[in-house]
Tab-separated table of N, CA and C in Angstrom:
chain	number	residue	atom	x	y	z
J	6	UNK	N	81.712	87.196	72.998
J	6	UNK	CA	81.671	87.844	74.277
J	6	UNK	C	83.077	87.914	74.835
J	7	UNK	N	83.362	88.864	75.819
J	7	UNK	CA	84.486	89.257	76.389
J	7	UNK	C	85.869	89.714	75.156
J	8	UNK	N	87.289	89.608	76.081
J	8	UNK	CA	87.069	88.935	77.212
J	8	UNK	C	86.558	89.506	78.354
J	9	UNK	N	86.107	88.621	79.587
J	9	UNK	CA	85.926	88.938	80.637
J	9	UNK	C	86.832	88.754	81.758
J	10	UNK	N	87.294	89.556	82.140
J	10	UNK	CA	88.783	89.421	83.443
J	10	UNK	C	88.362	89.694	84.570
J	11	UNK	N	88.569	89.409	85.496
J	11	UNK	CA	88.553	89.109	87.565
J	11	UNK	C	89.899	89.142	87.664
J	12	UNK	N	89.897	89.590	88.707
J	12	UNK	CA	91.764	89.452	89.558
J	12	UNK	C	90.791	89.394	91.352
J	13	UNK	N	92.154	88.727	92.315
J	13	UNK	CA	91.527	88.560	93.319
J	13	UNK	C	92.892	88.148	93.948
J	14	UNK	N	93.755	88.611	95.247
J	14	UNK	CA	94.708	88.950	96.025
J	14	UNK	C	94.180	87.600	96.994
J	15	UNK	N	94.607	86.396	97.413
J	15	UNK	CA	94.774	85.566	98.463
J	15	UNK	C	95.962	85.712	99.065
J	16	UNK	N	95.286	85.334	100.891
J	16	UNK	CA	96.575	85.082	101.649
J	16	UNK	C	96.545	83.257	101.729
J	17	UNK	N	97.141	83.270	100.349
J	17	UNK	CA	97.301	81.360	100.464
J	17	UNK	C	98.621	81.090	99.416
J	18	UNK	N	99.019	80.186	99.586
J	18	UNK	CA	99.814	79.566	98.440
J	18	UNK	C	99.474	79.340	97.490
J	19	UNK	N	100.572	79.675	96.352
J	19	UNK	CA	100.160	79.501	95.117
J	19	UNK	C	99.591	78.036	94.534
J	20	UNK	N	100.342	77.286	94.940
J	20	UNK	CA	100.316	75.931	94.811
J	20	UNK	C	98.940	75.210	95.717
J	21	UNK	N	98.572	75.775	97.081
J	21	UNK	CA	97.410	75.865	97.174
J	21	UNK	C	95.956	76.137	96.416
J	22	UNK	N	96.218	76.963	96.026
J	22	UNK	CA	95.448	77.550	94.814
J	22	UNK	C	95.143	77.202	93.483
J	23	UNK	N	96.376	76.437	93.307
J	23	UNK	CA	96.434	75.654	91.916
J	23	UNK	C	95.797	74.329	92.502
J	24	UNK	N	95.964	74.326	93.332
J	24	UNK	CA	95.425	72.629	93.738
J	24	UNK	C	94.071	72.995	93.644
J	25	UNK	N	93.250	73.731	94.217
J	25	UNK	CA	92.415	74.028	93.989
J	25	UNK	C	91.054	74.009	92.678
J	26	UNK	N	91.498	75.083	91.903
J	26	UNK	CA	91.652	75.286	91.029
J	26	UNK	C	90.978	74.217	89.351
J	27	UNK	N	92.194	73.264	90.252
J	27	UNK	CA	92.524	71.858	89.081
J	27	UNK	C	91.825	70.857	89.586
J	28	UNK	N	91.110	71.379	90.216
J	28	UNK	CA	89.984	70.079	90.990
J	28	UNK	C	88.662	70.733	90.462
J	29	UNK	N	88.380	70.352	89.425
J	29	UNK	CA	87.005	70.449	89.321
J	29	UNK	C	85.747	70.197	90.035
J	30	UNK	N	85.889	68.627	90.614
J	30	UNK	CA	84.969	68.618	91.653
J	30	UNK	C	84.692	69.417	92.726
J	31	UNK	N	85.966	70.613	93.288
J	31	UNK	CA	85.313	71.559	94.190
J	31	UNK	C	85.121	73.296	93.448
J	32	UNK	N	84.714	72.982	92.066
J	32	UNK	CA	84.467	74.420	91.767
J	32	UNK	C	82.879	74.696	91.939
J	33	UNK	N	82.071	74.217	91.914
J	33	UNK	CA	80.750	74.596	92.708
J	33	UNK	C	80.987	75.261	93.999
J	34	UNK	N	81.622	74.816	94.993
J	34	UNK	CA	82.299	75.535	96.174
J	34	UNK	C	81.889	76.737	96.081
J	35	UNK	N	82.857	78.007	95.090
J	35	UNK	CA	82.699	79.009	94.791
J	35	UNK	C	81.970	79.560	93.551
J	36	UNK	N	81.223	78.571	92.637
J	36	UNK	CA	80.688	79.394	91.478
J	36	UNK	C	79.369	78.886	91.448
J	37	UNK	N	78.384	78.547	92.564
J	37	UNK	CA	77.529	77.958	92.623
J	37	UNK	C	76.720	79.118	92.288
J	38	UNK	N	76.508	80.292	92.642
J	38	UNK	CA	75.779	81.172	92.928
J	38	UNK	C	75.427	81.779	91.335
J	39	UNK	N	76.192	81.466	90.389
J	39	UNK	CA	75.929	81.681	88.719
J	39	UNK	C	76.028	80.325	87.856
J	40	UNK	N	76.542	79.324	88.658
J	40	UNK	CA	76.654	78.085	87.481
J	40	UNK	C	76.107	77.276	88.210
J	41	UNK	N	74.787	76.291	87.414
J	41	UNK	CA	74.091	75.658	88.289
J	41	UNK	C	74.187	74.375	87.798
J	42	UNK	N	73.397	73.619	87.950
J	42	UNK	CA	73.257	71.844	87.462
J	42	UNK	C	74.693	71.137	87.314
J	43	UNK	N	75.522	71.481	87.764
J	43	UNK	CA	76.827	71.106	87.654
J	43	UNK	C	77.095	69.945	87.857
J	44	UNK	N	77.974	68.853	86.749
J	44	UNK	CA	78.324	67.627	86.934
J	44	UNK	C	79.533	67.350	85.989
J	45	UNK	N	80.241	66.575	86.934
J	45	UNK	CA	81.957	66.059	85.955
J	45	UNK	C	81.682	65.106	84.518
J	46	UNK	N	82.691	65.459	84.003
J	46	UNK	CA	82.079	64.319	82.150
J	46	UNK	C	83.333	63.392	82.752
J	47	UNK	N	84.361	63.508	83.508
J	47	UNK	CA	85.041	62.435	83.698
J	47	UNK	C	85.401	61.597	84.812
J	48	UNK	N	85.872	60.940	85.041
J	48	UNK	CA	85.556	60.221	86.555
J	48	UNK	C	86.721	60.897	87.370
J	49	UNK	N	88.214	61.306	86.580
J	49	UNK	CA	89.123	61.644	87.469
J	49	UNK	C	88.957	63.225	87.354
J	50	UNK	N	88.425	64.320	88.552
J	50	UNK	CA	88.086	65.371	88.280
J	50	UNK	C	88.977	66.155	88.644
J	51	UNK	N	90.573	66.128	88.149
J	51	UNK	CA	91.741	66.371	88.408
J	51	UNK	C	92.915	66.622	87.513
J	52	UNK	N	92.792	67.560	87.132
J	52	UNK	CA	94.060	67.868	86.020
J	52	UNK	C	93.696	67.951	84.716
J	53	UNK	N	94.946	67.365	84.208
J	53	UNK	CA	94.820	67.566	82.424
J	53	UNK	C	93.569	66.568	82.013
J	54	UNK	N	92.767	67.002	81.533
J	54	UNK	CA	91.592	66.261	80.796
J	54	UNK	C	90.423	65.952	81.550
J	55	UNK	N	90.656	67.185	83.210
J	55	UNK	CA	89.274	67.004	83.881
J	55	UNK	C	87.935	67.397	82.976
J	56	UNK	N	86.883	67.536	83.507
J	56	UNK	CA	86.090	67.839	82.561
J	56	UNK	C	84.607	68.144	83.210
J	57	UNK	N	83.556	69.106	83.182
J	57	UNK	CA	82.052	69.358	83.847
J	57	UNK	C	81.456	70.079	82.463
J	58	UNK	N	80.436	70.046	83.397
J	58	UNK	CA	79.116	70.152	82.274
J	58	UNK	C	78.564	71.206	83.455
J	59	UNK	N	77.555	72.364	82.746
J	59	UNK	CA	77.017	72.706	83.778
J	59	UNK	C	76.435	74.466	83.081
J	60	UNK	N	75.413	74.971	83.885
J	60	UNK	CA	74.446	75.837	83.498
J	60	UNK	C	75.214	77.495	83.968
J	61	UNK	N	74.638	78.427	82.655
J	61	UNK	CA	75.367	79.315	83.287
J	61	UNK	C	74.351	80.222	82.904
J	62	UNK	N	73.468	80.908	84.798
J	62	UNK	CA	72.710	81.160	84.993
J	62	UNK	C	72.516	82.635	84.848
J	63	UNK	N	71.468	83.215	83.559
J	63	UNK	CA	71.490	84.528	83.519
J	63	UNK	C	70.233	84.741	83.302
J	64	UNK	N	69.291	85.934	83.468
J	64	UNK	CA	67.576	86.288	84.012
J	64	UNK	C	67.314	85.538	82.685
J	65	UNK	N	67.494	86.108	81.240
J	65	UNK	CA	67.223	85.741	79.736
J	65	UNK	C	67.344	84.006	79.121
J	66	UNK	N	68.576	83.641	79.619
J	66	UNK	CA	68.107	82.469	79.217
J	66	UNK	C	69.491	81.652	79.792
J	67	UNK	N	69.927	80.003	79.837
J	67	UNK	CA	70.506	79.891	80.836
J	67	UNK	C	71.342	78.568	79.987
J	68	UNK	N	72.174	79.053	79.352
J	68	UNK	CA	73.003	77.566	78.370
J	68	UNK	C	73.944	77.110	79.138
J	69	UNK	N	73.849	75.210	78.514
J	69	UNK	CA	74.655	74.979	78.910
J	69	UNK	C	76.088	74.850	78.383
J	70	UNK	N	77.018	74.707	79.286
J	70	UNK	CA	78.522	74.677	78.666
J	70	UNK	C	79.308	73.581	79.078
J	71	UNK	N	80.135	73.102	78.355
J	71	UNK	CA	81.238	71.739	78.928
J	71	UNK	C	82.140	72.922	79.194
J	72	UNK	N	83.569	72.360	79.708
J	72	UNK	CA	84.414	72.874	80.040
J	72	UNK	C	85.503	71.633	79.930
J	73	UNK	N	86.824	71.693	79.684
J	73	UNK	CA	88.033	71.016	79.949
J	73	UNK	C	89.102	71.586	80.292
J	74	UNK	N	90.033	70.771	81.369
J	74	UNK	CA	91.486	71.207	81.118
J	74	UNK	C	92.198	71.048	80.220
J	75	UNK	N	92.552	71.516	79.550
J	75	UNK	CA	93.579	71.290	78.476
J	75	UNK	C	94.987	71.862	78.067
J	76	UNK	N	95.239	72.271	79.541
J	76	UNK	CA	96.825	73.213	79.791
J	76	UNK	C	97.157	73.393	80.969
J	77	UNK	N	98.109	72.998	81.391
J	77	UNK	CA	98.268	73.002	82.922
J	77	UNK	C	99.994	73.428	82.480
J	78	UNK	N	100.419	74.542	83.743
J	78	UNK	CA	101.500	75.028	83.545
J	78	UNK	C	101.847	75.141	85.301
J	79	UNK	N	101.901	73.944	86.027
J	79	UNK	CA	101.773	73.990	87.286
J	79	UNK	C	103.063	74.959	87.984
J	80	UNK	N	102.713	75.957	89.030
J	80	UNK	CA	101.427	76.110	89.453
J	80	UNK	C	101.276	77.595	89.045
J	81	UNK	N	101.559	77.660	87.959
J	81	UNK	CA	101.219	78.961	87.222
J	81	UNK	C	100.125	79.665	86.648
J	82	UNK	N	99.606	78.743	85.351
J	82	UNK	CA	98.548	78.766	84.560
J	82	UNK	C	97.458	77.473	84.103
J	83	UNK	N	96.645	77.525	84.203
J	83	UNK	CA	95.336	76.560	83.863
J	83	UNK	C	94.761	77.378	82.877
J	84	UNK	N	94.773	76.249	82.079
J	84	UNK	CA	93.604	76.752	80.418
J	84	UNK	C	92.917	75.737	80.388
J	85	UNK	N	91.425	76.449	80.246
J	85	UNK	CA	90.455	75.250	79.804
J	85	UNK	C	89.668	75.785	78.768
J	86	UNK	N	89.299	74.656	77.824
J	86	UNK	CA	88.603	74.943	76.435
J	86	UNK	C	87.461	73.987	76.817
J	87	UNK	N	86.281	74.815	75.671
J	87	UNK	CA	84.693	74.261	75.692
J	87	UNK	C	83.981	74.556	74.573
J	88	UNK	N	83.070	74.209	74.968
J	88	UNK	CA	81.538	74.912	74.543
J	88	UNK	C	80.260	75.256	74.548
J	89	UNK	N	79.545	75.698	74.470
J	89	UNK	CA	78.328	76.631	74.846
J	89	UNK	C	76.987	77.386	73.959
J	90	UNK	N	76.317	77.303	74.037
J	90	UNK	CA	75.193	77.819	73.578
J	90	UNK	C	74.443	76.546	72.634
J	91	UNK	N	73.584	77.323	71.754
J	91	UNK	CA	72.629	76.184	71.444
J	91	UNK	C	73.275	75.176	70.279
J	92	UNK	N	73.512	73.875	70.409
J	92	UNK	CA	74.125	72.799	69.844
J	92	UNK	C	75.361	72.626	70.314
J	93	UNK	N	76.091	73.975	71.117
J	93	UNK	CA	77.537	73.440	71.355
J	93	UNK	C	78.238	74.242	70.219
J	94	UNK	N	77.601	75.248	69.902
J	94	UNK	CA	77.725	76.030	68.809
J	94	UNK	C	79.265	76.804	69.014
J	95	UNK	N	79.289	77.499	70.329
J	95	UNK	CA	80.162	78.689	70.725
J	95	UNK	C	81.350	78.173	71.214
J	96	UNK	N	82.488	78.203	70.804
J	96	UNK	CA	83.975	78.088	71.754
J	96	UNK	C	83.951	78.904	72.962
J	97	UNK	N	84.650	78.278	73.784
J	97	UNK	CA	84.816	78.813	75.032
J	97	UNK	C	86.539	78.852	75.715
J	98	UNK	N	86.993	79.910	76.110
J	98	UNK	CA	88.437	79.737	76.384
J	98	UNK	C	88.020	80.508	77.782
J	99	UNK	N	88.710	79.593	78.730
J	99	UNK	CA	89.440	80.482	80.398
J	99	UNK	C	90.694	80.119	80.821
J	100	UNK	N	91.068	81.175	81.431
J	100	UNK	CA	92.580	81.036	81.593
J	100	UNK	C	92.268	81.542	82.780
J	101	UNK	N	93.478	81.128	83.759
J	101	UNK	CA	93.322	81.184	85.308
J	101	UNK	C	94.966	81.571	85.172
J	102	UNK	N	95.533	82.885	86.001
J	102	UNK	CA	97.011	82.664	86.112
J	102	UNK	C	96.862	83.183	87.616
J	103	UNK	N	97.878	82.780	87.568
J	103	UNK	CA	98.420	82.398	89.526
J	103	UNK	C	99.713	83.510	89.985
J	104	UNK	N	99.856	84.415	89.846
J	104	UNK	CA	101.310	84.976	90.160
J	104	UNK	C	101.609	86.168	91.621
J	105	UNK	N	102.597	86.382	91.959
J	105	UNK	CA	103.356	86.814	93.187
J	105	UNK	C	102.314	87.893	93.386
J	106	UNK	N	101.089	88.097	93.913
J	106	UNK	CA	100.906	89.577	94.489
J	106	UNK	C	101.174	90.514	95.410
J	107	UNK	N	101.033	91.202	96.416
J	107	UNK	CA	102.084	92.312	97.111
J	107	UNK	C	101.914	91.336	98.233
J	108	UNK	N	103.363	91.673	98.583
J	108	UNK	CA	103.803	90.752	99.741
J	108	UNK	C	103.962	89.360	99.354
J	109	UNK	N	103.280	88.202	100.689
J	109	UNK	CA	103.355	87.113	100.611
J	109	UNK	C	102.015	86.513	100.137
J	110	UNK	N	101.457	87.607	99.407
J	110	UNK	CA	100.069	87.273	98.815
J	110	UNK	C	100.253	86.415	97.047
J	111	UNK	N	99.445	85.945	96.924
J	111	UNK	CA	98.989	85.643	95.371
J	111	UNK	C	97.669	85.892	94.692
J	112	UNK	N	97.931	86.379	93.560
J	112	UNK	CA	97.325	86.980	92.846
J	112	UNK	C	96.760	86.251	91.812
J	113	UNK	N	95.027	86.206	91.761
J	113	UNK	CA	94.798	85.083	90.875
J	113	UNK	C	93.651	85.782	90.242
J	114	UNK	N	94.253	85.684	88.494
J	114	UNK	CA	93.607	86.121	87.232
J	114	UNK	C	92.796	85.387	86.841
J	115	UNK	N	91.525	85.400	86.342
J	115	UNK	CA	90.983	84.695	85.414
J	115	UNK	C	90.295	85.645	84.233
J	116	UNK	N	90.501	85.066	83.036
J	116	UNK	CA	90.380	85.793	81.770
J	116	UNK	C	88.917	84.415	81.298
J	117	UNK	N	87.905	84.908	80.599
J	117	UNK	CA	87.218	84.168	79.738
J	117	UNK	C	86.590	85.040	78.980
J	118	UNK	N	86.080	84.027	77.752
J	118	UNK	CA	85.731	84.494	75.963
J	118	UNK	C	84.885	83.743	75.207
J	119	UNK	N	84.285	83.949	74.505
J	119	UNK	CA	83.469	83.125	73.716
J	119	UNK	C	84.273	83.458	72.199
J	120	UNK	N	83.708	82.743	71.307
J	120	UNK	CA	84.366	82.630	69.798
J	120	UNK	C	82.671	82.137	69.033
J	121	UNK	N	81.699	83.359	68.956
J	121	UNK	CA	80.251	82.715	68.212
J	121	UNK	C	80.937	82.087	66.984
J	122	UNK	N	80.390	81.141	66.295
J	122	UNK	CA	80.763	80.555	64.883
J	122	UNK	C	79.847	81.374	63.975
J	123	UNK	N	78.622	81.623	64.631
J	123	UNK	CA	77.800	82.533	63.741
J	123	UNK	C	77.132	83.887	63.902
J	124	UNK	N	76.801	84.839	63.394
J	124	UNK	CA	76.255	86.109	63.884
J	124	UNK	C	75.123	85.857	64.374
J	125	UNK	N	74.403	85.110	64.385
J	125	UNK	CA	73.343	85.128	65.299
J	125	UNK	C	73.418	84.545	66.325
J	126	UNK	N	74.399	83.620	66.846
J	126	UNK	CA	75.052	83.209	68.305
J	126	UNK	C	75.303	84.432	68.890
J	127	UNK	N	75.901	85.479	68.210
J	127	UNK	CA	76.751	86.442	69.064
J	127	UNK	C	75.730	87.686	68.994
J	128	UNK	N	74.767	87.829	68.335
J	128	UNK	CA	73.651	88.457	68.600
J	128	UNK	C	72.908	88.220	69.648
J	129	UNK	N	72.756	86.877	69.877
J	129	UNK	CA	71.811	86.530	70.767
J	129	UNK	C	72.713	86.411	72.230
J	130	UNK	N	73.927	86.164	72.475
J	130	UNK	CA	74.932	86.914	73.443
J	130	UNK	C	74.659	87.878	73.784
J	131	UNK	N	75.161	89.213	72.885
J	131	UNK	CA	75.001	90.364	73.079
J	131	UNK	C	73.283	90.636	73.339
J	132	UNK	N	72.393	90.512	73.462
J	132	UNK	CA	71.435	91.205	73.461
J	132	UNK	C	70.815	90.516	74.971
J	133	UNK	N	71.265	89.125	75.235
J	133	UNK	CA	70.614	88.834	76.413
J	133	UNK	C	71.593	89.005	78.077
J	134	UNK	N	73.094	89.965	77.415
J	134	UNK	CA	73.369	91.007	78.843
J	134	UNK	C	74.429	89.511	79.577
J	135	UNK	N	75.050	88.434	78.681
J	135	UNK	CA	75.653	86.916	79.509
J	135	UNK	C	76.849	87.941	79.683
J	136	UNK	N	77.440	89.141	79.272
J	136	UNK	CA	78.642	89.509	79.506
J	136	UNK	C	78.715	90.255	80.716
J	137	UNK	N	77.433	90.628	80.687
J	137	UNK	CA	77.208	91.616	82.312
J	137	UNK	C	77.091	90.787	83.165
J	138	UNK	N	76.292	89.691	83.198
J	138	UNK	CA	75.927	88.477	84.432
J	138	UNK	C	77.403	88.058	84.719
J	139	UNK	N	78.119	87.714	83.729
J	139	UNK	CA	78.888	86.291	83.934
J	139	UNK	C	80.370	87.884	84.797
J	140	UNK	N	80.651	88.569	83.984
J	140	UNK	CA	81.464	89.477	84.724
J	140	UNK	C	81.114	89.616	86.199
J	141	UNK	N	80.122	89.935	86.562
J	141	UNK	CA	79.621	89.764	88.413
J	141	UNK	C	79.433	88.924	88.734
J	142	UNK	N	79.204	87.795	88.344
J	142	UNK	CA	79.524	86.455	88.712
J	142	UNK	C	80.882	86.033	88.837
J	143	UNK	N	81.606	86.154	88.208
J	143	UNK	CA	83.322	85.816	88.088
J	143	UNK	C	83.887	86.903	89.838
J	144	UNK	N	83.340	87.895	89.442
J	144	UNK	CA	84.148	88.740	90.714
J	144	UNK	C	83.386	88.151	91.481
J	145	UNK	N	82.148	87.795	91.785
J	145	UNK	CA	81.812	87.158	93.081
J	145	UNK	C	82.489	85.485	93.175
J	146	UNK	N	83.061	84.646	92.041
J	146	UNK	CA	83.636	83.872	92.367
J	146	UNK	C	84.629	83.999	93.172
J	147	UNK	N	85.278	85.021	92.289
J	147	UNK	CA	86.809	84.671	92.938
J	147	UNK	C	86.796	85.302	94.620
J	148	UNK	N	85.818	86.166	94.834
J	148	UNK	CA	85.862	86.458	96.342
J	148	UNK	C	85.454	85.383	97.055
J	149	UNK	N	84.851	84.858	96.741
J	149	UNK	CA	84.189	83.316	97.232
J	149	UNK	C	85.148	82.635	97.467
J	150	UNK	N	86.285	82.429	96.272
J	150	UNK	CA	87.670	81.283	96.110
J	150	UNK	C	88.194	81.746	97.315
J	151	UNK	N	88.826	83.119	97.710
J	151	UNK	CA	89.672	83.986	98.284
J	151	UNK	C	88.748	83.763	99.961
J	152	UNK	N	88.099	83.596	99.902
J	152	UNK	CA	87.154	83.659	101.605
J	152	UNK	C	87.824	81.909	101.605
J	153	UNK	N	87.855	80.616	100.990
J	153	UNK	CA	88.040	79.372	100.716
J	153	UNK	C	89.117	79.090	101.261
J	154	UNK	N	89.868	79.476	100.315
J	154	UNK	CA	91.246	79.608	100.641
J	154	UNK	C	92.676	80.413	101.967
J	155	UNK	N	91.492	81.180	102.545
J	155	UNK	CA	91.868	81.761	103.502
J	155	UNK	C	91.350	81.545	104.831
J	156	UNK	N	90.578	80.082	104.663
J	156	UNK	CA	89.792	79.645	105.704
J	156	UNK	C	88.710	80.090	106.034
J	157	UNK	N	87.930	80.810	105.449
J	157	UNK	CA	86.977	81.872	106.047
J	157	UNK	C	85.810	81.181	105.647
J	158	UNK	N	85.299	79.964	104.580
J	158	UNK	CA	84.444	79.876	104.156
J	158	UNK	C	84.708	77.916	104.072
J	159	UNK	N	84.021	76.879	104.612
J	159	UNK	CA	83.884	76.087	104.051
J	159	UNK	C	83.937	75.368	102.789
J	160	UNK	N	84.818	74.532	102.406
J	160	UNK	CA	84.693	73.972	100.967
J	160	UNK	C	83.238	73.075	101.257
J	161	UNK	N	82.274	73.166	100.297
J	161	UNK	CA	81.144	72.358	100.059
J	161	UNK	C	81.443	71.018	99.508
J	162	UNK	N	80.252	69.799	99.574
J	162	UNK	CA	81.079	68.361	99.093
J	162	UNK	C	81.288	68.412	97.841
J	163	UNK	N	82.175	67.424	97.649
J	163	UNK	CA	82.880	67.606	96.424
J	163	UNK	C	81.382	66.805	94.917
J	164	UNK	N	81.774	67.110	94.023
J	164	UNK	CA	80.663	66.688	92.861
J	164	UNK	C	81.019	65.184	92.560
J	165	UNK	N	80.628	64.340	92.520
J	165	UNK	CA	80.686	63.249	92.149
J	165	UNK	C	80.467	63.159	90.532
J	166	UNK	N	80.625	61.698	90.053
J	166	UNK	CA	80.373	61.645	88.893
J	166	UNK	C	78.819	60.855	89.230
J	167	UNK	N	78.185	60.153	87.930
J	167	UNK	CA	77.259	59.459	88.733
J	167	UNK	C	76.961	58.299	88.063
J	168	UNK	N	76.478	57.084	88.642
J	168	UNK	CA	76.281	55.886	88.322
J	168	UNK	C	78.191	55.065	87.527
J	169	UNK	N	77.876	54.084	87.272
J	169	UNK	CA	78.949	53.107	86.665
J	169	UNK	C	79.991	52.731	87.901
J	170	UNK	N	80.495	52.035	87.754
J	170	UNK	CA	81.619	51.148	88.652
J	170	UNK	C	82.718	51.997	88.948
J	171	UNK	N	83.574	52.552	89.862
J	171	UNK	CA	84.637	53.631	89.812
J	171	UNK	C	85.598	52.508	89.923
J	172	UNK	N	85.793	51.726	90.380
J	172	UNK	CA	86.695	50.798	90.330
J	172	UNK	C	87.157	49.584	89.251
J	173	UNK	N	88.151	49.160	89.400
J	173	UNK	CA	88.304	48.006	88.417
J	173	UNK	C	88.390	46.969	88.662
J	174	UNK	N	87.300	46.606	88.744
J	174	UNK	CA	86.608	45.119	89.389
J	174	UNK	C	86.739	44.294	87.748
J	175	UNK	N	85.991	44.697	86.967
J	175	UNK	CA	85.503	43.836	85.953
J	175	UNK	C	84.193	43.689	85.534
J	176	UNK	N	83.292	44.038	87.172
J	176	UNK	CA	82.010	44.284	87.346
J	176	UNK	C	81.416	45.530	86.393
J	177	UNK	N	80.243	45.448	85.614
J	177	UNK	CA	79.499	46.687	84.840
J	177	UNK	C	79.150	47.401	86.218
């Protein structure tokens, strides 16, 4: 599948945006409305080696996907790698770039792709329409990000991880 590309013009800082962004715990905020059951795989949900789990909601059928950071080019570019569909079968690549848009605006790209390992992964892609959902989903993200970031819209609470000790007590 894809790729699939969004672009979206904020009146915010770039570095705002990247902060953003690189916080996994507030991407439900804006992608709630297509990615559902959402939860962090790591406790620090911040930067290189953040990490969620979470559903990506289309009429046909609704897989889940991990996601990681695994490239940070602050406050330029964020790459995160995954996977998706049934067993964890499908690679997943998104790229987020951040650059000067007109004026004192910034301009924020996001590119994503799948990589099926097999023809019947990418059959079953193609036929159940995830490239049409997830494309109107992405543009309704990033208008979502862009209302966020420009004050217009509440950030929602942040995702927790769940159960175990966050601290280093010693305590299980």
């Amino acid at each position: 599948m894809g790729p699939i590309s969004a672009e979206v013009e904020v009146d915010a800082s770039r570095e705002a945006a990247f902060a953003l962004l690189t916080d996994l715990s507030l991407r439900p905020s804006f992608t709630d409305h297509f990615l559902t059951d959402f939860h962090l795989t790591r406790i620090d949900p911040v930067g290189l080696g953040a990490g969620a789990r979470f559903r990506i909601k289309t009429p046909l059928r609704s897989p889940w996907t991990d996601t990681a950071i695994v490239e940070l080019e602050e406050p330029f570019k964020i790459v995160e790698q995954g996977r998706t569909g049934r067993a964890n079968r499908i690679e997943t690549t998104t790229v987020w770039e951040l650059t000067g848009g007109t004026g004192a605006l910034t301009k924020v790209t996001l590119a994503t792709w799948t990589k099926p390992a097999h023809p019947l992964d990418h059959a079953v892609e193609a036929l159940s329409g995830a490239e049409f959902f997830q494309r109107r989903g992405w543009r309704e993200a990033l208008n979502r990000l862009r209302e966020i970031l420009e004050g217009e819209r509440q950030i929602d609470d942040r995702v927790e991880v769940a159960g175990g000790n966050r601290y280093a007590t010693g305590i299980p």
